[in-house]
Amino acid sequence: MKTHELILNETRNVKFSAWIQNVGGEFGKLEKRPAILILPGGGYSFCSDREAEVVAAPYLKAGFQAFILRYSTGERKDWPNPLNDYEQAMELILSRADEWHVQTDKIAVLGFSAGGHLAACAATKGKHRPNAAILGYAALSQETADMCQPGMPSPINDVDKDTCPVFLFASRDDNIVPVQDTVDFEKALLANGIMFESHIYAYGMHGFSTGERYLNPNKNCSRVSHWVQDSIEWLAEVFGTLQSEGFSSPAYSGRVNGDWDTMLSADCTMAHLRKQPEAVQQLLAEVIAVISAIVAQKTGKGLSMTPFFKMIKLRDLMTMIGQPESAIERIDVSLRQFSNVR
Amino acid sequence: MKTHELILNETRNVKFSAWIQNVGGEFGKLEKRPAILILPGGGYSFCSDREAEVVAAPYLKAGFQAFILRYSTGERKDWPNPLNDYEQAMELILSRADEWHVQTDKIAVLGFSAGGHLAACAATKGKHRPNAAILGYAALSQETADMCQPGMPSPINDVDKDTCPVFLFASRDDNIVPVQDTVDFEKALLANGIMFESHIYAYGMHGFSTGERYLNPNKNCSRVSHWVQDSIEWLAEVFGTLQSEGFSSPAYSGRVNGDWDTMLSADCTMAHLRKQPEAVQQLLAEVIAVISAIVAQKTGKGLSMTPFFKMIKLRDLMTMIGQPESAIERIDVSLRQFSNVR
Amino acid sequence: MKTHELILNETRNVKFSAWIQNVGGEFGKLEKRPAILILPGGGYSFCSDREAEVVAAPYLKAGFQAFILRYSTGERKDWPNPLNDYEQAMELILSRADEWHVQTDKIAVLGFSAGGHLAACAATKGKHRPNAAILGYAALSQETADMCQPGMPSPINDVDKDTCPVFLFASRDDNIVPVQDTVDFEKALLANGIMFESHIYAYGMHGFSTGERYLNPNKNCSRVSHWVQDSIEWLAEVFGTLQSEGFSSPAYSGRVNGDWDTMLSADCTMAHLRKQPEAVQQLLAEVIAVISAIVAQKTGKGLSMTPFFKMIKLRDLMTMIGQPESAIERIDVSLRQFSNVR
Amino acid sequence: MKTHELILNETRNVKFSAWIQNVGGEFGKLEKRPAILILPGGGYSFCSDREAEVVAAPYLKAGFQAFILRYSTGERKDWPNPLNDYEQAMELILSRADEWHVQTDKIAVLGFSAGGHLAACAATKGKHRPNAAILGYAALSQETADMCQPGMPSPINDVDKDTCPVFLFASRDDNIVPVQDTVDFEKALLANGIMFESHIYAYGMHGFSTGERYLNPNKNCSRVSHWVQDSIEWLAEVFGTLQSEGFSSPAYSGRVNGDWDTMLSADCTMAHLRKQPEAVQQLLAEVIAVISAIVAQKTGKGLSMTPFFKMIKLRDLMTMIGQPESAIERIDVSLRQFSNVR
């Protein structure tokens, strides 16, 4: 591993650390690695050491290149200075991607508290948006943002269709950044069909970081440390698993269901597919006939579109009644020929 | 262990299973055990075996007495039949608490999907409210409740100050019961100052139960099985840990902070304490002097009430600056003499 | 789930409990389940409730049918009474396998302390040997067996080529049954090429069972509870994973390597393959040429059979140098035509 | 964090990396940290990158200072060159302990394969012995040592009373370094009363390192990655837990039981205490009277010294029958006045 300590901006005291792991050699066919850019918290007054290197370590173990950005704070915190620091850091990573063995479409950003605010701004309105964002007890509402610095943007308002997948964690009794911010961000993500995962732990003091005992004089609930491994597994699903011969396919594409996509697919809900034009209905007819026959055989009744039934994805319905994967793939390929009528 | 299968209501085909573990003897000083009452899902059309005994097992291992209620469904589902079934089950448990070695103030209810709707109704408007509720991909909104049966109540609307602590879990891409229900329930709990924990997993098909591989033909994200152990740890915090000599004290009392309680305490926020009458200010003066001195020594500046600082609990602030537990206890005991002025 | 309580032998007070889970219906294509037969400990003086139902619970969750045998103890413990009880229990399970939905070649036995002695006797000299054995702080040496009852057999002496895969766990500071018994059993398994897994935890009092807090007044190291989940994952590897459509293939066949098997294979070591007759050498020649070329390209040197290199399995060697799975399968199929010359 | 790359020996190409974490400041009262010195494997031919930085990461997260030693290999591997490299590294760490914030009595060594041989040599015959040793699929027998280099010492033969606590892990089907080495080391540790923990996983290819997917093209059993977190918890027990205000007391003192110590204690076995001189018997009389009374009340029989009963520690016996901790402490303090007669 090689480490680099760079000053991105002398005037604003912006520091950038890079932890670069080898590829090739003992690592065989590994040529590129995913990356994580860490933004420590500190209320835009400082960048906390408690949310820096100690946080990079588990991602290094998981095979990531790790970067830490100590962005503009204190008297230099005027918006958009911190966001500009982020953009500069991303440009640096992208420009040195070959030298640093970074897979440029697999860069996650991880921010805590005020750093979570910055990470969420990067994910919602950044010029160089990350491919995934992890937000820890993050300041996301206008009210909390204003407490850091009047006039800063609220990422809740800026969530859009191009926001990357998001992993959220917080503690329910946080008195410093209210967990309300996290709940309202969930709602904004839902409204925009953005993939997310969220963990709100029963209790834990603001700034619990990785939950390590030596970082927390107070007592937190036992789960506060789980987000670390959970987020690593989640990133493997979003980016694909890092394997000795490269990345596997991502496990999950990211929307709520296919109803949100440009083309139809087996990931659309039954209700949505039934609203599509005649040509799609003809395609569906055979599949529905098979489903009806199986349902009739099991229940002695015909297939009725109950409210719950309407909301199931075609893929899940076919899986549930035991249709082989090949049959699902066949209808999926056919459906993908049709534009989604919304 | 002894098992009992009882018919609670022949007309409505309501069945009740009890799994009763021994106390005393090989279990030494253990005299009472916590209990869990499981309400399977099934859209009020049936009660799913996939969310019944297999779910009881891990709580049995953790030392609980386990009960399963197969409540009124199908043609017998008219509201409030299912809630009445719940009340009857609770009355039975309470009336046989001695025989069944149940600690009557440590009874949790666990419901899935429609059973989660029933569990949430029990927690928010039940006559015999549970002491904790675990809600799995639960139908909680008016819209979803109406899909089960027009006119059923929405637990989201019924959350009140007397609602018990709640543990929520769901998957983000649930097409059957939208995860929106879970998010809106979080908001209702927040608004009422109710303790909760919530896990929204990235993806998993509705009805994933404990997440066991043999229960799920489809692929779920790796975390969907975590709620089982997490909920057991959470119950140990809410109820106290079951030990060989009985229960420990609960780890957490349950409100967001002391600002919500009848009397003042060290769990109130600094901002709230600063708004209390003169007598409280005098009590605080000494503590604040110590804090100011330490802050001055560390930073060279006086203590200023920044927005973040105002929101911290007195207990956490004293812990952070290294005050001994005895000092915290002293001021806590003193504050508890004063009524909370809200 | 249905429970059955049977008396196997009135004179000797032998009791048998069966916990039978459903198949079909809500469980779809599931027709058979694996089974576990639990033998509690108690020094052949009694059968401890602390190592009975609480232990069955996690295997029920994992999809197993669970059986508990309270075998002959106290004045009825004369050998081979307990082993005869075991045989009777196995005959019962096998005769009712259809009714109880048991997959008859996937029956594990799990014994603690004296029950671990009995389980190990079943695995090494039983008439109806189990398909896997889990032995918890088990009495395995002649010395410890004699302490229970002079003249009882020592399973260490009876390990043979037909012994099933074994999962061992114990604590290092066990004063009642010395951990030496577990270490010596490991050696006996190694000498006979039997698959095993073994966990010796730093400290934990004899009889810690599942490690639950309420079962242990004393302090054990944090790992003593890990064997439960570990053994469930291990059983899934030995038996195949229970899935909604039935069992997957076992993940591991069980010998140290192919050198122990009747026919050659890619799981033989290089050294062993190099000792086989000419026809095998011709078959290997092409593979070795490819390996040599790759090694030469990487290191600039020829392929030399260093001591470590000789001990690697052909399959692992080909995997390491990046040969595709198809190439490995090809040579494996070819080698399986040849008898193993030992 | 600061990193240092030093050349310890130019002629032999010995390299030393130091990863030094801060204390004080954001880390409050933390003044010293535990340390780990990592010795990668590679058959004394090279030092593998796969067992270097990626392994340091989880210990950094856990609060350790981490050091990696790339010792003499290949043409420079002549014994005792590698051991001399180790001694030089330890001297460096000890001499800079203040600058590097290292708690000098809490330094662990972690070695893999040939590095495990070196770590075990350090633990058994080193001039600067470590305070704990973690040995991964280590070459420990004379036979395996000779394969690396004829005439190298076998650590199995060198285990003595002063060997530090040891954590062992390996896979059962290792073809390169036979698991027999690990089992024989367990026996040597037992014979010398040395505290240890040991995990032998069912299958995993030699050199699986932390078990990360991208480091292993082959399939290993799911447990091979568990040793990382397990070893961290074990180190916390041996060294004491690193807390914000410093280290807690170690959870476990390390011998099999008090029978091995210089002075008597409540950790001696009943059988051992009964063999001590008259004065000790008088001291025990009262305790035994209480125990007898409780046993009589429970069983209706007198206290008989069954073989199992003799082997229990006084502390565990008193805990089991429900004696308060204060009573145990009292007899413990009294016993510690007496020399142990062996």
CSV table of C-alpha atoms in Angstrom, one decimal, chain A residues 43 147-148 172-173 175-180 183-184 186-187 190 193-203 205 217-218 221-223 226 230 233-234 237 251-252 254-257 269 307-308 311-313 316 319-320, chain B residues 43 147-148 172-173 175-180 183-184 186-187 190 193-203 205 217-218 221-223 226 230 233-234 237 251-252 254-257 269 307-308 311-313 316 319-320:
chain,number,residue,atom,x,y,z
A,43,GLY,CA,-20.2,20.8,12.2
A,147,MET,CA,-27.6,25.7,12.1
A,148,CYS,CA,-24.3,24.9,10.5
A,172,ARG,CA,-33.1,7.5,17.1
A,173,ASP,CA,-32.2,9.7,20.1
A,175,ASN,CA,-30.0,15.3,20.0
A,176,ILE,CA,-27.5,17.1,17.8
A,177,VAL,CA,-28.7,16.2,14.3
A,178,PRO,CA,-32.3,15.1,14.7
A,179,VAL,CA,-33.1,11.7,13.1
A,180,GLN,CA,-36.0,13.5,11.5
A,183,VAL,CA,-36.5,10.0,7.9
A,184,ASP,CA,-37.3,13.0,5.6
A,186,GLU,CA,-35.9,8.5,3.1
A,187,LYS,CA,-39.2,10.1,1.9
A,190,LEU,CA,-38.9,7.1,-2.1
A,193,GLY,CA,-37.6,6.0,-6.9
A,194,ILE,CA,-34.0,5.9,-5.7
A,195,MET,CA,-32.6,2.7,-4.2
A,196,PHE,CA,-31.6,3.0,-0.6
A,197,GLU,CA,-31.0,1.1,2.6
A,198,SER,CA,-31.6,2.7,6.1
A,199,HIS,CA,-30.7,1.7,9.6
A,200,ILE,CA,-32.0,3.8,12.6
A,201,TYR,CA,-30.6,2.4,15.8
A,202,ALA,CA,-32.5,2.7,19.1
A,203,TYR,CA,-29.9,4.8,20.8
A,205,MET,CA,-24.7,9.4,20.9
A,217,PRO,CA,-17.3,7.0,26.4
A,218,ASN,CA,-21.1,6.7,26.6
A,221,CYS,CA,-27.0,0.2,21.7
A,222,SER,CA,-25.2,-2.9,20.4
A,223,ARG,CA,-26.2,-2.4,16.8
A,226,HIS,CA,-23.3,-2.9,12.3
A,230,ASP,CA,-23.6,-3.8,6.2
A,233,GLU,CA,-22.1,-5.8,1.7
A,234,TRP,CA,-24.5,-3.2,0.2
A,237,GLU,CA,-24.5,-5.4,-4.3
A,251,ALA,CA,-26.9,-7.8,-7.6
A,252,TYR,CA,-29.6,-5.1,-7.9
A,254,GLY,CA,-31.7,0.1,-8.2
A,255,ARG,CA,-35.2,1.3,-8.9
A,256,VAL,CA,-38.3,0.4,-6.8
A,257,ASN,CA,-39.4,-1.7,-9.7
A,269,THR,CA,-45.7,-4.8,-11.5
A,307,PRO,CA,-55.2,-5.4,-4.7
A,308,PHE,CA,-52.1,-7.1,-3.4
A,311,MET,CA,-48.6,-4.8,-7.0
A,312,ILE,CA,-46.4,-7.8,-7.3
A,313,LYS,CA,-43.6,-7.8,-9.9
A,316,ASP,CA,-41.6,-12.4,-8.3
A,319,THR,CA,-40.8,-17.2,-9.1
A,320,MET,CA,-43.4,-17.8,-6.4
B,43,GLY,CA,-53.4,-10.3,4.0
B,147,MET,CA,-56.7,-2.8,0.5
B,148,CYS,CA,-57.0,-5.5,3.2
B,172,ARG,CA,-37.2,-0.9,0.3
B,173,ASP,CA,-38.6,-2.5,-2.9
B,175,ASN,CA,-44.3,-4.0,-4.0
B,176,ILE,CA,-47.1,-5.5,-1.9
B,177,VAL,CA,-47.0,-3.3,1.2
B,178,PRO,CA,-45.1,-0.1,0.3
B,179,VAL,CA,-42.2,0.8,2.5
B,180,GLN,CA,-43.8,4.2,2.6
B,183,VAL,CA,-41.4,5.5,6.9
B,184,ASP,CA,-44.7,7.2,7.8
B,186,GLU,CA,-41.4,6.3,11.9
B,187,LYS,CA,-42.6,9.9,11.5
B,190,LEU,CA,-41.0,10.6,16.3
B,193,GLY,CA,-41.5,10.8,21.3
B,194,ILE,CA,-41.7,7.0,21.2
B,195,MET,CA,-38.5,4.9,21.3
B,196,PHE,CA,-38.0,2.9,18.1
B,197,GLU,CA,-35.5,1.1,16.0
B,198,SER,CA,-35.9,0.7,12.2
B,199,HIS,CA,-34.2,-1.3,9.5
B,200,ILE,CA,-35.1,-0.8,5.8
B,201,TYR,CA,-33.2,-3.3,3.8
B,202,ALA,CA,-32.2,-2.6,0.2
B,203,TYR,CA,-34.2,-5.4,-1.4
B,205,MET,CA,-39.5,-9.8,-1.6
B,217,PRO,CA,-37.1,-18.8,-3.8
B,218,ASN,CA,-36.0,-15.3,-4.8
B,221,CYS,CA,-30.1,-8.8,0.1
B,222,SER,CA,-27.9,-10.4,2.7
B,223,ARG,CA,-29.2,-8.2,5.6
B,226,HIS,CA,-30.5,-9.6,10.6
B,230,ASP,CA,-31.2,-7.4,16.3
B,233,GLU,CA,-30.9,-7.6,21.4
B,234,TRP,CA,-33.3,-4.7,21.3
B,237,GLU,CA,-32.4,-3.4,26.2
B,251,ALA,CA,-30.6,-0.3,29.2
B,252,TYR,CA,-32.7,2.5,27.9
B,254,GLY,CA,-37.3,5.1,25.9
B,255,ARG,CA,-38.0,8.8,25.2
B,256,VAL,CA,-36.1,10.9,22.8
B,257,ASN,CA,-34.7,12.7,25.8
B,269,THR,CA,-31.0,19.0,26.7
B,307,PRO,CA,-26.8,25.6,18.1
B,308,PHE,CA,-25.4,22.1,18.3
B,311,MET,CA,-29.2,20.3,21.8
B,312,ILE,CA,-26.9,18.0,23.7
B,313,LYS,CA,-28.2,16.2,26.8
B,316,ASP,CA,-23.8,13.3,27.4
B,319,THR,CA,-19.6,12.3,29.8
B,320,MET,CA,-17.8,13.9,26.9
